[in-house]
CSV table of C-alpha atoms in Angstrom, one decimal:
chain,number,residue,atom,x,y,z
M,21,MET,CA,109.5,-118.7,-22.1
M,22,ARG,CA,106.7,-121.3,-21.9
M,23,GLN,CA,105.2,-122.1,-18.5
M,24,VAL,CA,105.4,-125.8,-17.4
M,25,PRO,CA,102.5,-127.1,-15.4
M,26,SER,CA,103.3,-128.5,-12.1
M,27,SER,CA,102.2,-131.9,-13.0
M,28,ALA,CA,104.4,-132.0,-16.2
M,29,LYS,CA,107.9,-131.7,-17.4
M,30,GLU,CA,109.4,-130.9,-20.8
M,31,PHE,CA,110.8,-133.7,-22.9
M,32,ASP,CA,112.7,-134.6,-26.0
M,33,VAL,CA,110.1,-135.9,-28.4
M,34,ALA,CA,112.3,-138.5,-30.1
M,35,ALA,CA,113.6,-140.0,-26.7
M,36,TYR,CA,110.0,-140.1,-25.3
M,37,LYS,CA,108.8,-141.8,-28.6
M,38,GLU,CA,111.4,-144.6,-28.1
M,39,LEU,CA,110.2,-145.1,-24.6
M,40,ALA,CA,106.6,-145.3,-25.6
M,41,THR,CA,107.4,-147.6,-28.6
M,42,ASN,CA,109.4,-150.0,-26.4
M,43,PHE,CA,106.6,-150.1,-23.8
M,44,SER,CA,104.0,-150.7,-26.6
M,45,ASN,CA,106.1,-153.5,-28.2
M,46,LYS,CA,106.5,-155.3,-24.9
M,47,TYR,CA,103.1,-154.8,-23.3
M,48,ASN,CA,100.4,-153.9,-25.9
M,49,ASN,CA,97.5,-156.3,-25.1
M,50,LYS,CA,99.5,-157.9,-22.2
M,51,LEU,CA,99.6,-157.7,-18.4
M,52,VAL,CA,101.8,-154.8,-17.2
M,53,PRO,CA,103.7,-155.9,-14.1
M,54,PRO,CA,103.2,-153.4,-11.1
M,55,ASP,CA,106.8,-152.3,-11.1
M,56,ILE,CA,106.8,-151.2,-14.7
M,57,ASP,CA,106.0,-147.6,-15.6
M,58,ILE,CA,103.4,-147.2,-18.4
M,59,TYR,CA,104.5,-144.8,-21.3
M,60,ILE,CA,101.7,-143.6,-23.6
M,61,LEU,CA,102.3,-141.2,-26.5
M,62,ALA,CA,99.3,-139.4,-28.2
M,63,GLN,CA,99.6,-138.6,-31.8
M,64,GLN,CA,97.1,-137.7,-34.4
M,65,TYR,CA,94.9,-140.0,-34.2
M,66,TYR,CA,96.0,-142.8,-32.1
M,67,TRP,CA,97.6,-143.7,-28.8
M,68,SER,CA,100.9,-145.6,-28.8
M,69,VAL,CA,99.2,-148.7,-27.2
M,70,SER,CA,95.8,-150.0,-28.0
M,71,LYS,CA,95.1,-152.1,-24.9
M,72,ILE,CA,96.9,-152.8,-21.7
M,73,ILE,CA,96.1,-155.2,-18.8
M,74,LEU,CA,96.5,-154.2,-15.3
M,75,LYS,CA,96.0,-155.8,-11.8
M,76,GLU,CA,93.1,-154.6,-9.6
M,77,GLY,CA,94.1,-152.7,-6.4
M,78,VAL,CA,97.7,-152.0,-7.6
M,79,ASN,CA,99.4,-148.7,-8.0
M,80,TYR,CA,100.6,-148.0,-11.6
M,81,ARG,CA,102.8,-145.1,-12.7
M,82,PHE,CA,101.6,-143.5,-16.0
M,83,HIS,CA,103.4,-141.1,-18.2
M,84,VAL,CA,101.6,-139.4,-21.0
M,85,ALA,CA,102.9,-137.2,-23.7
M,86,SER,CA,101.7,-135.7,-27.1
M,87,ALA,CA,104.0,-135.8,-30.1
M,88,ASP,CA,102.0,-133.3,-32.2
M,89,VAL,CA,98.9,-131.2,-30.9
M,90,LEU,CA,96.9,-130.7,-27.7
M,91,HIS,CA,95.2,-133.9,-26.7
M,92,GLY,CA,92.8,-134.8,-23.9
M,93,PHE,CA,93.6,-138.0,-22.0
M,94,SER,CA,90.6,-139.2,-20.1
M,95,ILE,CA,90.2,-142.6,-18.5
M,96,VAL,CA,86.4,-143.6,-18.0
M,97,GLY,CA,85.1,-146.4,-16.2
M,98,ASP,CA,83.0,-147.7,-13.3
M,99,SER,CA,85.4,-146.9,-10.5
M,100,ALA,CA,87.9,-144.6,-12.1
M,101,VAL,CA,87.7,-141.3,-13.9
M,102,TYR,CA,90.8,-139.4,-14.7
M,103,ASN,CA,91.3,-136.5,-17.1
M,104,ILE,CA,94.2,-134.3,-18.1
M,105,MET,CA,95.1,-132.0,-21.0
M,106,VAL,CA,98.3,-133.2,-22.7
M,107,MET,CA,100.2,-130.2,-24.3
M,108,PRO,CA,102.9,-131.1,-27.0
M,109,GLY,CA,106.4,-131.2,-25.6
M,110,MET,CA,105.2,-132.0,-22.1
M,111,VAL,CA,105.1,-135.3,-20.3
M,112,TYR,CA,102.5,-135.8,-17.6
M,113,SER,CA,103.1,-138.3,-14.8
M,114,PHE,CA,100.5,-139.6,-12.3
M,115,THR,CA,99.8,-142.7,-10.2
M,116,MET,CA,96.5,-144.6,-10.6
M,117,ASN,CA,95.0,-147.4,-8.7
M,118,PHE,CA,92.0,-149.2,-10.2
M,119,ASN,CA,90.1,-150.7,-7.3
M,120,LYS,CA,87.6,-152.6,-9.3
M,121,ALA,CA,88.1,-155.2,-12.1
M,122,GLY,CA,86.5,-154.2,-15.4
M,123,THR,CA,87.0,-152.4,-18.7
M,124,TYR,CA,88.1,-148.8,-18.7
M,125,TYR,CA,88.3,-146.6,-21.9
M,126,VAL,CA,91.0,-143.9,-22.7
M,127,ILE,CA,89.6,-141.4,-25.0
M,128,CYS,CA,90.9,-138.0,-26.4
M,129,ASN,CA,88.5,-135.4,-25.1
M,130,GLU,CA,90.2,-132.5,-27.0
M,131,TYR,CA,89.5,-132.1,-30.7
M,132,CYS,CA,92.5,-132.8,-32.4
M,133,GLY,CA,91.5,-133.1,-36.1
M,134,TYR,CA,89.3,-135.3,-38.4
M,135,GLY,CA,90.5,-138.5,-36.9
M,136,HIS,CA,89.8,-137.4,-33.3
M,137,GLY,CA,86.8,-139.6,-32.7
M,138,GLY,CA,88.7,-142.9,-33.4
M,139,MET,CA,91.3,-142.1,-30.7
M,140,ARG,CA,90.6,-144.8,-28.2
M,141,MET,CA,92.5,-147.2,-25.9
M,142,ILE,CA,91.4,-149.9,-23.5
M,143,ILE,CA,92.6,-150.6,-20.0
M,144,GLU,CA,91.4,-154.1,-18.9
M,145,VAL,CA,91.6,-154.4,-15.1
M,146,ILE,CA,91.8,-158.0,-13.7
M,147,PRO,CA,91.4,-159.4,-10.1
């Protein structure tokens, strides 16, 4: 039996993919309201959304999963750094508050194959 990290839970890939696709269709490159959970799916070699816009100083609930191989999910920016390893078949949930407006980048920091270097996403935080 596989151990599930305390910050994760097992999931059905098809069901999560539908959540992530619905989120992306509605909020890719748009402002995400604070009461909406953020669903992101990692897949060789992209994130399910390319850019989201969030409000400064607001708590957002993220859910991140991998559809295929081990991925790293790192948020890098002036006032926020967050890093988790995302194992296939697990969904990781966390709350994040960006206390400074600006551009933050999400990168995959776990080598996942030849297209790994292009796996980027933008989080734009506005006042």
